[in-house]
mmCIF file of C-alpha atoms in Angstrom:
data_model
loop_
_atom_site.group_PDB
_atom_site.id
_atom_site.type_symbol
_atom_site.label_atom_id
_atom_site.label_comp_id
_atom_site.label_asym_id
_atom_site.label_seq_id
_atom_site.Cartn_x
_atom_site.Cartn_y
_atom_site.Cartn_z
ATOM 1 C CA UNK J 98 -10.625 27.480 -3.991
ATOM 2 C CA UNK J 99 -10.467 29.242 -0.579
ATOM 3 C CA UNK J 100 -13.426 28.217 1.386
ATOM 4 C CA UNK J 101 -14.521 25.241 -0.679
ATOM 5 C CA UNK J 102 -14.597 21.832 0.325
ATOM 6 C CA UNK J 103 -11.947 19.772 -1.288
ATOM 7 C CA UNK J 104 -12.294 16.519 -2.243
ATOM 8 C CA UNK J 105 -9.267 15.307 -3.166
ATOM 9 C CA UNK J 106 -6.614 13.586 -0.146
ATOM 10 C CA UNK J 107 -3.553 12.771 -1.047
ATOM 11 C CA UNK J 108 -2.275 13.147 3.009
ATOM 12 C CA UNK J 109 -5.097 9.838 3.249
ATOM 13 C CA UNK J 110 -5.691 6.474 2.281
ATOM 14 C CA UNK J 111 -8.930 6.649 -0.366
ATOM 15 C CA UNK J 112 -12.395 5.783 1.508
ATOM 16 C CA UNK J 113 -14.451 3.042 -0.147
ATOM 17 C CA UNK J 114 -17.108 6.379 -1.231
ATOM 18 C CA UNK J 115 -13.709 7.348 -2.977
ATOM 19 C CA UNK J 116 -12.040 4.129 -4.400
ATOM 20 C CA UNK J 117 -12.068 3.773 -8.373
ATOM 21 C CA UNK J 118 -10.716 1.414 -9.997
ATOM 22 C CA UNK J 119 -8.726 -2.630 -9.322
ATOM 23 C CA UNK J 120 -11.747 -4.490 -10.938
ATOM 24 C CA UNK J 121 -9.695 -7.652 -11.244
ATOM 25 C CA UNK J 122 -7.853 -7.193 -8.021
ATOM 26 C CA UNK J 123 -11.180 -6.367 -6.293
ATOM 27 C CA UNK J 124 -13.010 -9.767 -7.704
ATOM 28 C CA UNK J 125 -9.775 -11.900 -6.650
ATOM 29 C CA UNK J 126 -10.594 -10.802 -3.090
ATOM 30 C CA UNK J 127 -14.494 -11.145 -3.156
ATOM 31 C CA UNK J 128 -13.804 -14.907 -4.904
ATOM 32 C CA UNK J 129 -11.072 -15.302 -1.938
ATOM 33 C CA UNK J 130 -13.852 -13.939 0.875
ATOM 34 C CA UNK J 131 -16.382 -16.285 -0.639
ATOM 35 C CA UNK J 132 -14.529 -19.392 -1.219
ATOM 36 C CA UNK J 133 -13.907 -18.198 3.570
ATOM 37 C CA UNK J 134 -17.324 -18.342 4.030
ATOM 38 C CA UNK J 135 -17.559 -22.187 2.776
ATOM 39 C CA UNK J 136 -14.932 -22.935 5.035
ATOM 40 C CA UNK J 137 -12.482 -23.288 1.651
ATOM 41 C CA UNK J 138 -10.582 -19.831 2.445
ATOM 42 C CA UNK J 139 -8.125 -18.635 -0.127
ATOM 43 C CA UNK J 140 -5.564 -15.923 0.780
ATOM 44 C CA UNK J 141 -3.956 -12.784 -0.697
ATOM 45 C CA UNK J 142 -0.968 -10.415 -0.597
ATOM 46 C CA UNK J 143 -1.501 -6.867 -1.982
ATOM 47 C CA UNK J 144 1.801 -5.362 -3.036
ATOM 48 C CA UNK J 145 2.983 -2.426 -5.015
ATOM 49 C CA UNK J 146 5.424 1.097 -5.003
ATOM 50 C CA UNK J 147 4.738 2.794 -2.809
ATOM 51 C CA UNK J 148 1.618 5.867 -3.264
ATOM 52 C CA UNK J 149 -0.190 3.019 -5.726
ATOM 53 C CA UNK J 150 -3.057 2.040 -3.030
ATOM 54 C CA UNK J 151 -2.894 -0.858 -1.347
ATOM 55 C CA UNK J 152 -3.757 0.447 2.079
ATOM 56 C CA UNK J 153 -7.056 2.203 0.639
ATOM 57 C CA UNK J 154 -7.345 -0.571 -1.372
ATOM 58 C CA UNK J 155 -7.661 -2.577 2.525
ATOM 59 C CA UNK J 156 -9.541 -0.499 4.023
ATOM 60 C CA UNK J 157 -12.181 -0.919 0.927
ATOM 61 C CA UNK J 158 -12.113 -5.056 1.552
ATOM 62 C CA UNK J 159 -12.711 -4.386 5.117
ATOM 63 C CA UNK J 160 -15.952 -2.208 4.895
ATOM 64 C CA UNK J 161 -16.734 -5.002 2.257
ATOM 65 C CA UNK J 162 -16.062 -7.969 4.372
ATOM 66 C CA UNK J 163 -17.846 -6.439 7.511
ATOM 67 C CA UNK J 164 -20.932 -5.733 5.686
ATOM 68 C CA UNK J 165 -20.812 -1.766 5.528
ATOM 69 C CA UNK J 166 -20.544 -2.042 1.591
ATOM 70 C CA UNK J 167 -21.578 -4.944 -0.907
ATOM 71 C CA UNK J 168 -19.321 -7.185 -2.526
ATOM 72 C CA UNK J 169 -19.015 -6.341 -6.441
ATOM 73 C CA UNK J 170 -20.454 -9.844 -7.217
ATOM 74 C CA UNK J 171 -23.656 -8.334 -4.597
ATOM 75 C CA UNK J 172 -23.260 -10.574 -1.977
ATOM 76 C CA UNK J 173 -23.360 -8.882 1.572
ATOM 77 C CA UNK J 174 -20.866 -10.234 3.540
ATOM 78 C CA UNK J 175 -20.688 -10.608 7.567
ATOM 79 C CA UNK J 176 -17.294 -11.354 8.267
ATOM 80 C CA UNK J 177 -15.641 -10.101 11.727
ATOM 81 C CA UNK J 178 -12.323 -8.605 10.602
ATOM 82 C CA UNK J 179 -8.789 -8.024 11.845
ATOM 83 C CA UNK J 180 -6.957 -5.115 10.540
ATOM 84 C CA UNK J 181 -3.684 -4.422 12.173
ATOM 85 C CA UNK J 182 -0.500 -2.806 10.358
ATOM 86 C CA UNK J 183 3.170 -3.990 11.606
ATOM 87 C CA UNK J 184 6.173 -1.513 12.534
ATOM 88 C CA UNK J 185 9.644 -2.036 11.632
ATOM 89 C CA UNK J 186 10.703 -3.427 15.418
ATOM 90 C CA UNK J 187 7.834 -5.715 15.460
ATOM 91 C CA UNK J 188 8.938 -9.600 16.218
ATOM 92 C CA UNK J 189 7.147 -12.864 16.037
ATOM 93 C CA UNK J 190 5.498 -12.471 19.596
ATOM 94 C CA UNK J 191 4.723 -8.666 18.969
ATOM 95 C CA UNK J 192 3.145 -9.641 15.775
ATOM 96 C CA UNK J 193 0.988 -11.870 17.851
ATOM 97 C CA UNK J 194 0.480 -9.842 20.484
ATOM 98 C CA UNK J 195 -1.207 -7.398 17.963
ATOM 99 C CA UNK J 196 -3.588 -9.903 16.545
ATOM 100 C CA UNK J 197 -4.423 -11.022 19.808
ATOM 101 C CA UNK J 198 -5.518 -7.526 20.994
ATOM 102 C CA UNK J 199 -7.255 -6.546 17.953
ATOM 103 C CA UNK J 200 -9.239 -9.963 17.685
ATOM 104 C CA UNK J 201 -10.411 -9.291 21.896
ATOM 105 C CA UNK J 202 -11.231 -6.182 20.018
ATOM 106 C CA UNK J 203 -13.474 -7.555 18.153
ATOM 107 C CA UNK J 204 -15.025 -9.600 20.357
ATOM 108 C CA UNK J 205 -16.050 -7.016 22.698
ATOM 109 C CA UNK J 206 -18.153 -5.873 20.092
ATOM 110 C CA UNK J 207 -20.192 -8.891 19.747
ATOM 111 C CA UNK J 208 -23.253 -9.282 22.054
ATOM 112 C CA UNK J 209 -22.813 -13.350 21.383
ATOM 113 C CA UNK J 210 -19.593 -13.093 22.642
ATOM 114 C CA UNK J 211 -19.540 -11.119 25.621
ATOM 115 C CA UNK J 212 -18.650 -13.688 28.091
ATOM 116 C CA UNK J 213 -15.837 -15.256 26.568
ATOM 117 C CA UNK J 214 -12.826 -15.165 27.442
ATOM 118 C CA UNK J 215 -9.609 -14.814 25.341
ATOM 119 C CA UNK J 216 -6.422 -16.676 26.245
ATOM 120 C CA UNK J 217 -3.385 -15.302 24.436
ATOM 121 C CA UNK J 218 -3.545 -12.175 25.526
ATOM 122 C CA UNK J 219 -4.095 -13.010 29.787
ATOM 123 C CA UNK J 220 -0.514 -15.450 28.312
ATOM 124 C CA UNK J 221 1.126 -12.454 26.387
ATOM 125 C CA UNK J 222 0.397 -10.553 29.604
ATOM 126 C CA UNK J 223 2.063 -12.989 31.802
ATOM 127 C CA UNK J 224 5.320 -12.837 29.649
ATOM 128 C CA UNK J 225 5.695 -9.345 30.349
ATOM 129 C CA UNK J 226 4.516 -9.274 33.758
ATOM 130 C CA UNK J 227 7.614 -11.925 34.074
ATOM 131 C CA UNK J 228 9.812 -8.812 33.096
ATOM 132 C CA UNK J 229 10.276 -10.953 28.888
ATOM 133 C CA UNK J 230 10.491 -8.153 26.193
ATOM 134 C CA UNK J 231 9.087 -8.988 23.400
ATOM 135 C CA UNK J 232 12.809 -8.454 20.703
ATOM 136 C CA UNK J 233 14.508 -10.917 23.178
ATOM 137 C CA UNK J 234 15.966 -13.845 21.811
ATOM 138 C CA UNK J 235 16.024 -17.015 23.615
ATOM 139 C CA UNK J 236 12.033 -16.978 22.913
ATOM 140 C CA UNK J 237 11.405 -20.620 21.068
ATOM 141 C CA UNK J 238 9.285 -21.459 24.241
ATOM 142 C CA UNK J 239 7.249 -18.548 24.637
ATOM 143 C CA UNK J 240 6.642 -18.119 20.931
ATOM 144 C CA UNK J 241 4.827 -21.609 20.742
ATOM 145 C CA UNK J 242 2.855 -21.406 23.759
ATOM 146 C CA UNK J 243 1.501 -18.344 22.624
ATOM 147 C CA UNK J 244 0.985 -18.743 19.086
ATOM 148 C CA UNK J 245 -0.691 -21.569 20.475
ATOM 149 C CA UNK J 246 -2.682 -19.334 22.484
ATOM 150 C CA UNK J 247 -3.816 -17.631 20.019
ATOM 151 C CA UNK J 248 -5.265 -20.612 17.769
ATOM 152 C CA UNK J 249 -6.994 -21.512 20.383
ATOM 153 C CA UNK J 250 -8.632 -18.355 20.479
ATOM 154 C CA UNK J 251 -9.731 -18.186 16.533
ATOM 155 C CA UNK J 252 -11.202 -21.674 16.805
ATOM 156 C CA UNK J 253 -13.301 -20.581 20.248
ATOM 157 C CA UNK J 254 -14.353 -17.292 18.572
ATOM 158 C CA UNK J 255 -15.220 -18.936 14.926
ATOM 159 C CA UNK J 256 -16.782 -21.985 16.951
ATOM 160 C CA UNK J 257 -18.832 -19.558 19.056
ATOM 161 C CA UNK J 258 -19.853 -17.546 16.482
ATOM 162 C CA UNK J 259 -21.303 -20.089 14.217
ATOM 163 C CA UNK J 260 -23.307 -19.203 11.171
ATOM 164 C CA UNK J 261 -24.315 -15.592 12.871
ATOM 165 C CA UNK J 262 -20.790 -14.891 11.140
ATOM 166 C CA UNK J 263 -19.287 -15.998 8.021
ATOM 167 C CA UNK J 264 -15.927 -16.259 9.215
ATOM 168 C CA UNK J 265 -12.715 -13.835 10.016
ATOM 169 C CA UNK J 266 -10.500 -11.753 8.237
ATOM 170 C CA UNK J 267 -6.894 -11.039 9.074
ATOM 171 C CA UNK J 268 -5.807 -7.770 7.610
ATOM 172 C CA UNK J 269 -2.196 -7.264 7.949
ATOM 173 C CA UNK J 270 -1.175 -3.898 6.752
ATOM 174 C CA UNK J 271 2.768 -2.696 6.071
ATOM 175 C CA UNK J 272 3.389 -6.181 6.153
ATOM 176 C CA UNK J 273 7.126 -5.463 4.743
ATOM 177 C CA UNK J 274 7.887 -3.648 7.529
ATOM 178 C CA UNK J 275 9.234 -5.688 9.828
ATOM 179 C CA UNK J 276 12.765 -8.028 9.165
ATOM 180 C CA UNK J 277 12.159 -11.190 8.102
ATOM 181 C CA UNK J 278 13.381 -13.387 11.563
ATOM 182 C CA UNK J 279 9.718 -11.795 12.558
ATOM 183 C CA UNK J 280 9.023 -14.273 10.903
ATOM 184 C CA UNK J 281 5.713 -13.356 9.658
ATOM 185 C CA UNK J 282 5.279 -15.976 6.680
ATOM 186 C CA UNK J 283 5.694 -18.931 9.565
ATOM 187 C CA UNK J 284 3.116 -17.130 11.690
ATOM 188 C CA UNK J 285 0.989 -17.660 8.715
ATOM 189 C CA UNK J 286 1.576 -21.249 7.278
ATOM 190 C CA UNK J 287 1.166 -21.879 11.275
ATOM 191 C CA UNK J 288 -2.475 -20.591 11.997
ATOM 192 C CA UNK J 289 -3.436 -21.781 8.381
ATOM 193 C CA UNK J 290 -2.562 -25.074 8.502
ATOM 194 C CA UNK J 291 -3.726 -25.020 12.454
ATOM 195 C CA UNK J 292 -7.043 -23.630 11.428
ATOM 196 C CA UNK J 293 -7.860 -26.606 8.915
ATOM 197 C CA UNK J 294 -6.376 -29.300 11.663
ATOM 198 C CA UNK J 295 -8.831 -28.755 13.510
ATOM 199 C CA UNK J 296 -11.917 -28.255 11.062
ATOM 200 C CA UNK J 297 -12.308 -24.292 11.717
ATOM 201 C CA UNK J 298 -10.750 -22.984 8.456
ATOM 202 C CA UNK J 299 -12.874 -20.069 8.163
ATOM 203 C CA UNK J 300 -10.025 -17.423 8.525
ATOM 204 C CA UNK J 301 -8.960 -15.548 5.183
ATOM 205 C CA UNK J 302 -5.947 -13.479 5.738
ATOM 206 C CA UNK J 303 -4.818 -10.409 3.288
ATOM 207 C CA UNK J 304 -1.140 -8.956 3.853
ATOM 208 C CA UNK J 305 -0.012 -5.675 1.898
ATOM 209 C CA UNK J 306 3.115 -3.998 1.753
ATOM 210 C CA UNK J 307 5.702 -2.756 -0.255
ATOM 211 C CA UNK J 308 7.922 -5.363 -3.193
ATOM 212 C CA UNK J 309 10.802 -6.760 -0.907
ATOM 213 C CA UNK J 310 7.840 -8.396 1.345
ATOM 214 C CA UNK J 311 7.350 -11.418 -1.095
ATOM 215 C CA UNK J 312 11.063 -11.906 -0.437
ATOM 216 C CA UNK J 313 11.105 -11.320 3.597
ATOM 217 C CA UNK J 314 8.246 -14.246 3.358
ATOM 218 C CA UNK J 315 10.075 -16.679 1.465
ATOM 219 C CA UNK J 316 13.098 -16.132 3.996
ATOM 220 C CA UNK J 317 10.696 -16.500 7.095
ATOM 221 C CA UNK J 318 9.702 -19.893 5.843
ATOM 222 C CA UNK J 319 9.612 -21.707 2.325
ATOM 223 C CA UNK J 320 6.464 -22.326 2.031
ATOM 224 C CA UNK J 321 4.820 -19.539 2.893
ATOM 225 C CA UNK J 322 4.106 -17.625 -0.121
ATOM 226 C CA UNK J 323 1.973 -20.626 -1.718
ATOM 227 C CA UNK J 324 -0.546 -19.943 0.656
ATOM 228 C CA UNK J 325 -0.502 -16.187 -1.173
ATOM 229 C CA UNK J 326 -2.333 -15.102 -4.710
ATOM 230 C CA UNK J 327 -0.116 -12.537 -5.199
ATOM 231 C CA UNK J 328 -1.764 -9.024 -6.212
ATOM 232 C CA UNK J 329 0.741 -6.581 -7.772
ATOM 233 C CA UNK J 330 -0.934 -3.509 -8.427
ATOM 234 C CA UNK J 331 0.093 -1.390 -11.585
ATOM 235 C CA UNK J 332 -1.088 2.453 -12.103
ATOM 236 C CA UNK J 333 -4.515 3.201 -12.839
ATOM 237 C CA UNK J 334 -5.669 2.679 -16.647
ATOM 238 C CA UNK J 335 -7.069 6.384 -17.450
ATOM 239 C CA UNK J 336 -10.667 5.688 -17.320
ATOM 240 C CA UNK J 337 -9.708 4.888 -13.356
ATOM 241 C CA UNK J 338 -8.943 7.917 -13.490
ATOM 242 C CA UNK J 339 -11.275 9.464 -14.709
ATOM 243 C CA UNK J 340 -13.511 7.928 -12.149
ATOM 244 C CA UNK J 341 -10.690 9.447 -9.381
ATOM 245 C CA UNK J 342 -11.568 12.208 -10.534
ATOM 246 C CA UNK J 343 -15.698 12.375 -11.595
ATOM 247 C CA UNK J 344 -15.845 11.007 -7.832
ATOM 248 C CA UNK J 345 -13.990 13.666 -6.109
ATOM 249 C CA UNK J 346 -16.413 16.459 -8.185
ATOM 250 C CA UNK J 347 -19.167 14.866 -7.355
ATOM 251 C CA UNK J 348 -18.648 14.967 -3.143
ATOM 252 C CA UNK J 349 -17.615 18.165 -3.310
ATOM 253 C CA UNK J 350 -20.792 19.441 -4.882
ATOM 254 C CA UNK J 351 -22.605 17.680 -2.470
ATOM 255 C CA UNK J 352 -21.044 19.696 0.527
ATOM 256 C CA UNK J 353 -20.544 23.268 -1.282
ATOM 257 C CA UNK J 354 -22.928 25.849 -2.265
ATOM 258 C CA UNK J 355 -21.774 26.746 -5.873
ATOM 259 C CA UNK J 356 -20.772 23.565 -8.362
ATOM 260 C CA UNK J 357 -17.029 22.450 -9.940
ATOM 261 C CA UNK J 358 -16.675 21.541 -12.977
ATOM 262 C CA UNK J 359 -13.668 20.446 -14.243
ATOM 263 C CA UNK J 360 -12.412 20.842 -18.389
ATOM 264 C CA UNK J 361 -12.356 18.548 -20.469
ATOM 265 C CA UNK J 362 -8.435 19.132 -21.003
ATOM 266 C CA UNK J 363 -7.473 19.859 -17.165
ATOM 267 C CA UNK J 364 -9.413 16.127 -17.120
ATOM 268 C CA UNK J 365 -6.852 14.815 -19.640
ATOM 269 C CA UNK J 366 -3.757 16.577 -17.632
ATOM 270 C CA UNK J 367 -3.934 15.580 -14.501
ATOM 271 C CA UNK J 368 -4.727 12.000 -15.551
ATOM 272 C CA UNK J 369 -1.729 11.881 -17.642
ATOM 273 C CA UNK J 370 0.305 14.027 -15.445
ATOM 274 C CA UNK J 371 -0.228 11.105 -12.993
ATOM 275 C CA UNK J 372 0.758 8.706 -14.946
ATOM 276 C CA UNK J 373 -1.886 6.327 -12.964
ATOM 277 C CA UNK J 374 -0.078 6.817 -10.090
ATOM 278 C CA UNK J 375 -3.116 6.916 -7.044
ATOM 279 C CA UNK J 376 -0.530 9.337 -4.863
ATOM 280 C CA UNK J 377 -0.204 11.551 -7.775
ATOM 281 C CA UNK J 378 -3.210 11.859 -8.755
ATOM 282 C CA UNK J 379 -4.745 12.601 -5.323
ATOM 283 C CA UNK J 380 -2.185 15.407 -5.166
ATOM 284 C CA UNK J 381 -2.505 17.568 -8.324
ATOM 285 C CA UNK J 382 -6.360 17.553 -8.265
ATOM 286 C CA UNK J 383 -5.836 18.791 -4.535
ATOM 287 C CA UNK J 384 -3.975 21.490 -5.306
ATOM 288 C CA UNK J 385 -6.042 21.744 -9.171
ATOM 289 C CA UNK J 386 -8.870 22.818 -6.800
ATOM 290 C CA UNK J 387 -7.524 24.746 -3.897
ATOM 291 C CA UNK J 388 -5.615 27.034 -7.194
ATOM 292 C CA UNK J 389 -8.815 27.044 -9.170
ATOM 293 C CA UNK J 390 -11.031 30.297 -8.090
ATOM 294 C CA UNK J 391 -14.741 30.063 -10.457
ATOM 295 C CA UNK J 392 -15.321 27.422 -10.398
ATOM 296 C CA UNK J 393 -14.432 25.849 -13.410
ATOM 297 C CA UNK J 394 -10.511 24.048 -13.066
ATOM 298 C CA UNK J 395 -8.792 24.363 -16.461
ATOM 299 C CA UNK J 396 -5.752 23.371 -17.518
ATOM 300 C CA UNK J 397 -4.224 27.289 -16.324
ATOM 301 C CA UNK J 398 -5.451 25.923 -12.320
ATOM 302 C CA UNK J 399 -3.336 23.339 -13.499
ATOM 303 C CA UNK J 400 -0.428 24.288 -14.565
ATOM 304 C CA UNK J 401 0.398 26.678 -11.964
ATOM 305 C CA UNK J 402 -0.688 24.862 -9.104
ATOM 306 C CA UNK J 403 2.615 22.650 -10.086
ATOM 307 C CA UNK J 404 4.976 24.861 -9.621
ATOM 308 C CA UNK J 405 3.397 27.301 -6.986
ATOM 309 C CA UNK J 406 5.138 27.716 -3.836
ATOM 310 C CA UNK J 407 4.358 24.262 -1.686
ATOM 311 C CA UNK J 408 2.506 23.312 -5.069
ATOM 312 C CA UNK J 409 1.993 19.782 -6.039
ATOM 313 C CA UNK J 410 5.741 19.225 -6.996
ATOM 314 C CA UNK J 411 7.107 20.875 -4.082
ATOM 315 C CA UNK J 412 4.256 18.333 -2.385
ATOM 316 C CA UNK J 413 5.381 14.875 -3.889
ATOM 317 C CA UNK J 414 9.739 16.015 -4.061
ATOM 318 C CA UNK J 415 9.208 16.487 -0.046
ATOM 319 C CA UNK J 416 7.305 13.720 0.769
ATOM 320 C CA UNK J 417 8.563 10.687 -2.000
ATOM 321 C CA UNK J 418 11.358 11.876 -4.059
ATOM 322 C CA UNK J 419 13.364 14.978 -3.197
ATOM 323 C CA UNK J 420 16.338 13.870 -1.711
ATOM 324 C CA UNK J 421 17.480 11.378 -3.972
ATOM 325 C CA UNK J 422 17.194 13.612 -7.123
ATOM 326 C CA UNK J 423 18.219 16.537 -5.101
ATOM 327 C CA UNK J 424 21.190 15.288 -2.951
ATOM 328 C CA UNK J 425 23.773 14.714 -6.280
ATOM 329 C CA UNK J 426 25.722 17.381 -6.039
ATOM 330 C CA UNK J 427 25.882 18.542 -9.481
ATOM 331 C CA UNK J 428 23.254 19.062 -12.462
ATOM 332 C CA UNK J 429 25.126 17.128 -14.745
ATOM 333 C CA UNK J 430 24.872 14.279 -12.182
ATOM 334 C CA UNK J 431 20.698 15.505 -12.397
ATOM 335 C CA UNK J 432 20.885 14.400 -15.996
ATOM 336 C CA UNK J 433 21.849 11.395 -15.229
ATOM 337 C CA UNK J 434 19.000 10.531 -13.617
ATOM 338 C CA UNK J 435 17.105 12.315 -16.520
ATOM 339 C CA UNK J 436 18.256 10.356 -18.723
ATOM 340 C CA UNK J 437 17.933 7.205 -16.525
ATOM 341 C CA UNK J 438 14.209 8.183 -16.196
ATOM 342 C CA UNK J 439 13.256 7.505 -19.439
ATOM 343 C CA UNK J 440 13.335 4.065 -19.253
ATOM 344 C CA UNK J 441 11.201 3.789 -15.809
ATOM 345 C CA UNK J 442 12.617 1.458 -13.774
ATOM 346 C CA UNK J 443 13.961 -0.846 -16.116
ATOM 347 C CA UNK J 444 18.370 -1.630 -16.607
ATOM 348 C CA UNK J 445 19.604 0.931 -19.188
ATOM 349 C CA UNK J 446 23.101 0.507 -20.400
ATOM 350 C CA UNK J 447 26.014 2.827 -19.148
ATOM 351 C CA UNK J 448 25.859 3.542 -23.276
ATOM 352 C CA UNK J 449 22.694 4.193 -23.496
ATOM 353 C CA UNK J 450 23.043 7.006 -20.581
ATOM 354 C CA UNK J 451 26.262 8.195 -22.071
ATOM 355 C CA UNK J 452 24.387 8.834 -25.291
ATOM 356 C CA UNK J 453 21.110 9.847 -23.969
ATOM 357 C CA UNK J 454 22.774 12.618 -21.390
ATOM 358 C CA UNK J 455 24.567 14.044 -23.745
ATOM 359 C CA UNK J 456 27.355 13.957 -21.304
ATOM 360 C CA UNK J 457 31.356 12.820 -21.951
ATOM 361 C CA UNK J 458 31.882 9.157 -20.246
ATOM 362 C CA UNK J 459 34.453 10.578 -17.694
ATOM 363 C CA UNK J 460 31.473 12.375 -16.129
ATOM 364 C CA UNK J 461 28.683 9.652 -16.341
ATOM 365 C CA UNK J 462 30.760 7.416 -14.384
ATOM 366 C CA UNK J 463 31.868 9.453 -11.938
ATOM 367 C CA UNK J 464 27.276 10.080 -11.653
ATOM 368 C CA UNK J 465 26.729 7.028 -11.665
ATOM 369 C CA UNK J 466 29.008 5.630 -8.874
ATOM 370 C CA UNK J 467 28.151 8.715 -6.292
ATOM 371 C CA UNK J 468 24.275 8.156 -7.360
ATOM 372 C CA UNK J 469 25.252 4.539 -6.177
ATOM 373 C CA UNK J 470 27.035 4.935 -3.190
ATOM 374 C CA UNK J 471 24.443 6.829 -1.888
ATOM 375 C CA UNK J 472 21.567 4.032 -2.439
ATOM 376 C CA UNK J 473 19.846 6.566 -5.077
ATOM 377 C CA UNK J 474 20.339 3.763 -8.216
ATOM 378 C CA UNK J 475 21.012 0.014 -8.189
ATOM 379 C CA UNK J 476 23.372 -1.207 -10.310
ATOM 380 C CA UNK J 477 22.903 -5.334 -12.407
ATOM 381 C CA UNK J 478 25.194 -7.603 -10.524
ATOM 382 C CA UNK J 479 24.622 -10.254 -13.338
ATOM 383 C CA UNK J 480 26.065 -7.692 -15.915
ATOM 384 C CA UNK J 481 28.469 -5.133 -15.932
ATOM 385 C CA UNK J 482 27.619 -1.317 -16.537
ATOM 386 C CA UNK J 483 23.962 -1.967 -15.984
ATOM 387 C CA UNK J 484 21.968 0.345 -13.921
ATOM 388 C CA UNK J 485 18.462 1.484 -12.534
ATOM 389 C CA UNK J 486 16.430 3.180 -11.099
ATOM 390 C CA UNK J 487 14.781 2.071 -7.507
ATOM 391 C CA UNK J 488 11.353 2.647 -8.463
ATOM 392 C CA UNK J 489 8.906 3.290 -11.788
ATOM 393 C CA UNK J 490 7.412 6.205 -9.668
ATOM 394 C CA UNK J 491 10.691 7.866 -9.478
ATOM 395 C CA UNK J 492 11.416 8.000 -12.576
ATOM 396 C CA UNK J 493 7.967 8.650 -13.608
ATOM 397 C CA UNK J 494 8.145 11.910 -11.051
ATOM 398 C CA UNK J 495 11.221 12.902 -13.041
ATOM 399 C CA UNK J 496 9.820 12.415 -16.243
ATOM 400 C CA UNK J 497 6.506 14.259 -14.649
ATOM 401 C CA UNK J 498 8.732 17.556 -13.741
ATOM 402 C CA UNK J 499 10.721 17.907 -17.109
ATOM 403 C CA UNK J 500 7.789 17.369 -18.988
ATOM 404 C CA UNK J 501 5.849 20.126 -16.848
ATOM 405 C CA UNK J 502 8.722 22.229 -17.174
ATOM 406 C CA UNK J 503 8.510 22.047 -20.759
ATOM 407 C CA UNK J 504 4.985 23.042 -21.045
ATOM 408 C CA UNK J 505 5.418 25.654 -18.887
ATOM 409 C CA UNK J 506 8.041 27.235 -20.304
#
């Protein structure tokens, strides 16, 4: 819809005002904040596939904890929020550095803490000034001293804040990105145990990352997972998908002169085709909104937006799956992926793939070998002849393509 404000944003995390669903997860995190306020913190770990809404939930909880948005229980919290995102190259020292710098930034915003001196930044700066880089080996002594300095800073901050703040919420997004030897699990365990021993147990830690985060934490420290309640995000339910679309239309009609509506059948189609994946939902809604020309988004608008040049399928493919789906050398290989997608990301036997694809056994065997070699599919190491797609979202995308092509014929 040229010239109109489009409220759907597949390229950004959902703002608190556009957030929908995740009631159980939001309710649990509200309990974590409440218990932390009482000095009895509970920590949480948000995980799920790419595009499932982890960062959007982190953004919402940042707003709730800081008091910009009321909690689901109606409580207006007043936490200091330390929000950092990790990178692939991060080490134990650089994680400390990221948290210390964000702590300093938040402390500087509080008038009551204006004169407070933080030790960790000075210590880390001295390490770098001496020519020691964070990715060097054999830095155990520096790591211990840096961690101790950060713990001192958290203790000082909590004591000086007193009852003026409910506590500190430490949010670490993209927590799966560093290697296990960055020791994020050890970082969390040391911090929580030290704060408890010092009588400053008012820090709630929230991690967010892709599923490998769980194994990386376990490898970092075998007992670190015990700290966290794991919230595994699943696709949105149909009613939640509708809420997302309604929130977008409501926002659009606040900002545009002419109101926009969505045809009931278009509501259902956008929601069904998305399979509840928030990023798919935002992409489909955005493209359908752009295609519409008469202020009513219809099924034809939606279907047209799927296949036009640079439309929804092109966007999702380029961002997530096209390399995996287009890399196979022949249509027969893609038929193998199509057959596997009928089983989502569950294990599928070779015989089932042969039956479902209608291909010869030799062709399927060649395809499976090639797809496995390129890490497009996974093989069950415990059972011979069983394979699966790496993620459910990849399976859903393949299924959506087939479904849309059938409807469009």
